[in-house]
C-alpha atoms as one frame of an Amber mdcrd trajectory, in Angstrom:
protein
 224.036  37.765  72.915 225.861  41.077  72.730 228.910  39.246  72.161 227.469
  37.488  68.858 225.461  40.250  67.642 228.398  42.657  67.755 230.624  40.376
  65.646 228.088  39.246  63.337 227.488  43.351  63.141 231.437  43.592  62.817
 231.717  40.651  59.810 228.993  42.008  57.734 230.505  45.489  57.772 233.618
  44.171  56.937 232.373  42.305  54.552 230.281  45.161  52.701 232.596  48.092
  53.168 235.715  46.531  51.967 235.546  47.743  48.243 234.178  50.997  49.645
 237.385  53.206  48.632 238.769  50.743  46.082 235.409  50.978  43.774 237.678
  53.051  41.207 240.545  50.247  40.827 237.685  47.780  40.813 235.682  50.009
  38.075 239.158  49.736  36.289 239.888  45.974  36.136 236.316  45.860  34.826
 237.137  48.215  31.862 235.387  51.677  32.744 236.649  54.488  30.725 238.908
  57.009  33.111 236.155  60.114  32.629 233.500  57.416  34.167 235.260  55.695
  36.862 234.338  58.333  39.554 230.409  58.353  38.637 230.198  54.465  38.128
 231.952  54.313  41.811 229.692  56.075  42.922 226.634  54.675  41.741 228.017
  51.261  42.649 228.201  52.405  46.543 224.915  54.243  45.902 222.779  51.494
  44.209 222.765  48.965  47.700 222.318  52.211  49.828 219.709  53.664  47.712
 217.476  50.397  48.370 218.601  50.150  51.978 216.950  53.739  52.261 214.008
  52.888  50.876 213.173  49.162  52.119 214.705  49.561  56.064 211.174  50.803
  57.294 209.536  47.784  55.973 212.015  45.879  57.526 211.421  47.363  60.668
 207.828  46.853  60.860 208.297  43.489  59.891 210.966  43.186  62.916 208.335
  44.677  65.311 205.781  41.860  63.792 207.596  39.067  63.257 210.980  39.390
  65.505 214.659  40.827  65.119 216.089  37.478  64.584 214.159  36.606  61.686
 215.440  40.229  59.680 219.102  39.210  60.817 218.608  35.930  58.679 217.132
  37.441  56.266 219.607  39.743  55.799 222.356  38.040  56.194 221.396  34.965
  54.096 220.443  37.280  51.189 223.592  39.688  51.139 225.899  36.916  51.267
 224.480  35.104  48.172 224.188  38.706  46.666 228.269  38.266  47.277 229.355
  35.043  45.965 226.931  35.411  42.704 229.348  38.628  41.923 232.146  36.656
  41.660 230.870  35.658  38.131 230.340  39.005  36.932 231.811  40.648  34.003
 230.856  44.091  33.457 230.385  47.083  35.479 226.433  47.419  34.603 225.755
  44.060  35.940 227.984  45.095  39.304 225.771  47.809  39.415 222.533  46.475
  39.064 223.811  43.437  41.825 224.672  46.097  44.463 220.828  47.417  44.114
 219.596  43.950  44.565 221.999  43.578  47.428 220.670  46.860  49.004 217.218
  44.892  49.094 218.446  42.694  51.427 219.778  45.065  53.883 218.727  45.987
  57.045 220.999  44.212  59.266 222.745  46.298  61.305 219.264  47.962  61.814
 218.006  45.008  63.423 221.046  44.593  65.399 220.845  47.885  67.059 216.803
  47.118  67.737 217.751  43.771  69.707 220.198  45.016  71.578 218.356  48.166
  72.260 215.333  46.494  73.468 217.073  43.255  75.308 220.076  45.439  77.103
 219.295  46.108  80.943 218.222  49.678  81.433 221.776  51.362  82.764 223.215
  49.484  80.403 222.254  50.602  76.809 224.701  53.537  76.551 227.708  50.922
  76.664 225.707  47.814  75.066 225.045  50.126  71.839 228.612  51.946  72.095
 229.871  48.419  71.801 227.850  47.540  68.942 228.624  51.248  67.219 231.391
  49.990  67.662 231.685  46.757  66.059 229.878  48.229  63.221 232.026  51.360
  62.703 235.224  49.554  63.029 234.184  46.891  60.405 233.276  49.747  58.289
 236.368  51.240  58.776 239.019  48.124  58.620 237.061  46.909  55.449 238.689
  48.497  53.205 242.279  47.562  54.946 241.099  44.146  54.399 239.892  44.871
  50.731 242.928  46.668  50.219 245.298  43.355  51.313 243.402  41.232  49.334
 243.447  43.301  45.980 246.879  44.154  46.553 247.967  40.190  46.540 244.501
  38.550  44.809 242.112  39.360  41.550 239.464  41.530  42.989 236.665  39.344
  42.996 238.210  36.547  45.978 237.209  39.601  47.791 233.421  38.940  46.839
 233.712  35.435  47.209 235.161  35.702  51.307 232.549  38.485  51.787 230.090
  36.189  51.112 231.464  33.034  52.795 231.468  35.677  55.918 228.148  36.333
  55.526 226.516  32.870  55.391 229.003  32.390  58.614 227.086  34.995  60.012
 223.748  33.713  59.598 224.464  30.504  61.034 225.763  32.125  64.125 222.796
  34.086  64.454 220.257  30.831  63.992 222.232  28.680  66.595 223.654  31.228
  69.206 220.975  34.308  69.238 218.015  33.658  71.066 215.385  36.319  71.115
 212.402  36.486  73.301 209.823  38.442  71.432 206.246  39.703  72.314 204.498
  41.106  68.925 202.373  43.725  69.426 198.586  43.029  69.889 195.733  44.377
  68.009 194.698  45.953  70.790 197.402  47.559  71.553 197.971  51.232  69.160
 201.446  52.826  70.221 201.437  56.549  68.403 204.270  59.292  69.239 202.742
  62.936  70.525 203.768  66.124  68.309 207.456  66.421  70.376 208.186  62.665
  69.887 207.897  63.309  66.108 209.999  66.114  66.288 212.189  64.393  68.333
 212.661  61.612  66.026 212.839  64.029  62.726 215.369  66.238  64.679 217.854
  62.821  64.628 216.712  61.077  61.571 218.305  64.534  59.962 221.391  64.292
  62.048 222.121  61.143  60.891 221.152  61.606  57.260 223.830  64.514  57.604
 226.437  62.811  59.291 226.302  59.290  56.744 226.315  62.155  54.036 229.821
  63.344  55.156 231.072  60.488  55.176 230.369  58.711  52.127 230.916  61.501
  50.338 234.529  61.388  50.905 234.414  57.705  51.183 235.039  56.735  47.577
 237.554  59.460  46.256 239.561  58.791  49.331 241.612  56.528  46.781 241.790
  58.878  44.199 243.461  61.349  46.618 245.911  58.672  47.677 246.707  57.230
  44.249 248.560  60.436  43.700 250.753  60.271  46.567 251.974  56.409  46.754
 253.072  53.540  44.507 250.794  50.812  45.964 247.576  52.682  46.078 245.004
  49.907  46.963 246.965  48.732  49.928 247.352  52.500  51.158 244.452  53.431
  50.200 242.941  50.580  52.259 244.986  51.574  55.229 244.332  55.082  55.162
 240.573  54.699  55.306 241.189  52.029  57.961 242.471  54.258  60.473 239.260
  55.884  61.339 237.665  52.302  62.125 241.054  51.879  64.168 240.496  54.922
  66.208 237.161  54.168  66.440 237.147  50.910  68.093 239.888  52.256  70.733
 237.848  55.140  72.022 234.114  54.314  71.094 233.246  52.589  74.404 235.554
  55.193  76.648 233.670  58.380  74.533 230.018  56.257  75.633 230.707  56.821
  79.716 230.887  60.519  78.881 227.056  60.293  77.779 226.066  59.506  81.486
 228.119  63.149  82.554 227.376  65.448  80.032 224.279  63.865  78.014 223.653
  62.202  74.484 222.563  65.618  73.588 226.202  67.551  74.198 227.967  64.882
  73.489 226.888  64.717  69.909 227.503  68.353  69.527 231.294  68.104  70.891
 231.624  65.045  68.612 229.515  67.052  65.405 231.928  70.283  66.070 235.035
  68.168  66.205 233.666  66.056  62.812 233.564  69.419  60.874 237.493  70.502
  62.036 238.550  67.130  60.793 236.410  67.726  56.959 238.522  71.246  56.812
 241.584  69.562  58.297 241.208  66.893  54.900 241.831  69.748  52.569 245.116
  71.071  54.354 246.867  67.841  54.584 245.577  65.827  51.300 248.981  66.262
  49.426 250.863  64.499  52.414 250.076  60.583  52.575 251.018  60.854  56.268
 249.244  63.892  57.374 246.084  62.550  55.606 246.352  59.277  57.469 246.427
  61.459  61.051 243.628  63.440  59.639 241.486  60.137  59.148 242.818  58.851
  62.905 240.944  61.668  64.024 238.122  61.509  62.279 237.365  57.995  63.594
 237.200  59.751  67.348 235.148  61.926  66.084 232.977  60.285  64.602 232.453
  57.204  67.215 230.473  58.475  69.270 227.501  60.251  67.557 225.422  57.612
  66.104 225.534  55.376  69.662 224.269  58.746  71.131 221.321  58.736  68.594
 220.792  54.911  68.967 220.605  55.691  72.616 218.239  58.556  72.612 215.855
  56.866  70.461 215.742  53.958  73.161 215.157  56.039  76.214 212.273  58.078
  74.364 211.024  55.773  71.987 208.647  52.394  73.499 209.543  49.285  72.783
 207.036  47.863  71.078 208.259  50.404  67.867 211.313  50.853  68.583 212.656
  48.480  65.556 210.113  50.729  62.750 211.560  53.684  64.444 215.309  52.638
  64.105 214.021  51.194  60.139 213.417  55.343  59.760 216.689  56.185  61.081
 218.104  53.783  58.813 216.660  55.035  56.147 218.408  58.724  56.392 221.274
  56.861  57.285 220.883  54.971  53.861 219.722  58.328  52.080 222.717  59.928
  53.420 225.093  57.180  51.885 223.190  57.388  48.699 223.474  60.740  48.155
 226.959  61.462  49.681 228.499  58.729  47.188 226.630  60.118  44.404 227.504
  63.870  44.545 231.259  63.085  46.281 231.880  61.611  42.327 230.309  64.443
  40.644 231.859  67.316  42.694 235.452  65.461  42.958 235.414  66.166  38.780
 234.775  69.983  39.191 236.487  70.982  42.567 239.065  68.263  43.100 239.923
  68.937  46.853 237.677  71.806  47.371 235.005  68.931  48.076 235.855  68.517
  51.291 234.631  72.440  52.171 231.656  71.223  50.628 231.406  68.426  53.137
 231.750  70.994  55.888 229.013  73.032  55.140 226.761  69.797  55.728 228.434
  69.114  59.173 227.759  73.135  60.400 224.247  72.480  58.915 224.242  69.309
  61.241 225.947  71.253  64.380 223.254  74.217  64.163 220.684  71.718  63.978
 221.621  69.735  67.184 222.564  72.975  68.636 218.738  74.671  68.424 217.185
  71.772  69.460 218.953  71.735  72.613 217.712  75.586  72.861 214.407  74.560
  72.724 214.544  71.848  75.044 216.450  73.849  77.714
């Protein structure tokens, strides 16, 4: 099962994160004036996460109802049609208003992490989620390598049309290789959270709003920094943003054993300090192609390990019988975080150019303090 789930989690990511950093050529081909093409990138990337924010607790509770498998269907099935129908497109506003409908359909990656989560043996949930961070990150990550391939050599929209052929492929793996045994909850049964638990789960739901936010908000101006430095900007744009996912899938499940030493807790706050060197460390190096691509290597290894940390914590202190409404809330941050950080990574690349990536820190020491006084009060 881990095996399927991880690549299914690995395709879709791929498959959803490829245009990621290439939303401003794309914005381009479709005619978008040049003073637009950063704010219509970013509402593009914002629209699907916007709507991922604010249906993924639905889909949770529906996943704690009705079963995981059925909101990996779902999702899948819908996103991919979402895909192919954008190959018809012709205009930005009806891109736009796609990518919300698409965001609808989310929630699979949250349903992943709630399977595995719940049907991993005991010891074995650190590496089972690692693994499926993993996955997820990396396809993230290598997206827009593969975007950037395809645009380089292709019209932009065959990219739509094998992101959605990837995505049906997904659901049918999932309906003939998954199988799930699931227990909904009884009437009877009431599973509430005491006043710590709540605090517990705000505490990460924060952290992980904050950490999405730093990411996406460099996300889609990574190209702009890069179209200024090399002739074929899609493919090195596509590469450069790829890195992270590379470095990511080398040293996500290595980083996961050091959970079981030092804890979820200090691990995330090595990984959160290290995060914030690498947002200053994009400032310094922007106006070298292949500094900026080291900078990025690193930030994948920095980055790797914090959200399999949170998936992990939430498992160990959260029951079962919630724990997919619980990882729907986390998902919604997450999705909050992506909204926003798209959204206000356009609007402050226009006024401060590379002075957005100090902006970007100041969210990540928010994020380290955070972590860090919570541990104080736990200790």
């Amino acid at each position: 099962m881990l095996i399927i789930v991880s690549l299914g989690s690995f395709l879709s990511t791929l498959a959803m994160n490829q245009i990621l950093p290439l939303l401003p050529f794309i914005m381009q081909e479709y005619g978008v004036s040049k003073d637009k093409i950063s704010l219509y990138s970013g509402l593009a990337y914002a629209g699907s996460t916007l709507m991922m924010a604010l249906f993924a607790p639905i889909w949770g509770i529906l996943a704690d109802k009705y079963g995981r498998k059925k909101m990996l269907l779902r999702a899948s099935l819908g996103m991919g049609l979402c895909l192919l129908v954008s190959v018809f497109l012709k205009t930005a506003e009806s891109f736009i208003i796609l990518r919300f409908i698409m965001g609808f359909f989310s929630g699979f990656n949250s349903a992943c992490i709630a399977l595995i989560a719940v049907s991993a043996p005991k010891d074995e949930v650190n590496y089972s989620l690692a693994k499926l961070s993993s996955s997820q990150i990396t396809g993230s990550l290598l997206g827009p390598l593969f975007g950037g391939v395809l645009m380089h050599f292709f019209d932009f929209r065959v990219q739509f049309a094998i992101s959605g052929f990837l995505l049906i492929s997904i659901f049918l793996l999932i309906l003939f290789f998954v199988k799930e045994e699931f227990s909904p909850i009884k009437k009877e049964e009431k599973i509430s959270l005491d006043r710590n638990l709540y605090f517990f789960v705000i505490i990460l739901c924060i952290a992980s709003f904050l950490v999405q936010y730093s990411q996406t908000f460099i996300g889609p101006i990574i190209g702009l920094f890069v179209s200024n430095l090399v002739e074929n900007k899609e493919l090195a744009t596509g590469f450069c943003f790829s890195l992270a996912g590379i470095a990511s899938a080398i040293f996500a499940p290595r980083l996961s054993k050091l959970a079981k030493i030092y804890g979820e807790i200090n691990l995330i706050l090595i990984s959160v300090f290290c995060l914030l060197i690498c947002l200053i460390l994009h400032y310094f190096t922007c106006n070298n192609y292949v500094l900026f691509c080291i900078t990025r290597f690193i930030t994948g290894i920095s980055f790797c390990s914090i959200m399999p940390s949170i998936y992990s914590l939430i498992r160990k202190n959260i029951p079962k019988q919630i724990n997919s409404r619980i990882f729907g809330i986390n998902q919604s941050f997450f999705g909050i975080g992506a909204f926003l950080g798209s959204l206000s990574g356009g609007y402050f690349y226009n006024i401060y150019e590379a002075k957005v990536f100090f902006i970007c820190s100041a969210f990540m020491f928010v994020c380290l303090l955070l972590i860090y006084f919570y541990k104080k009060t736990k200790s």
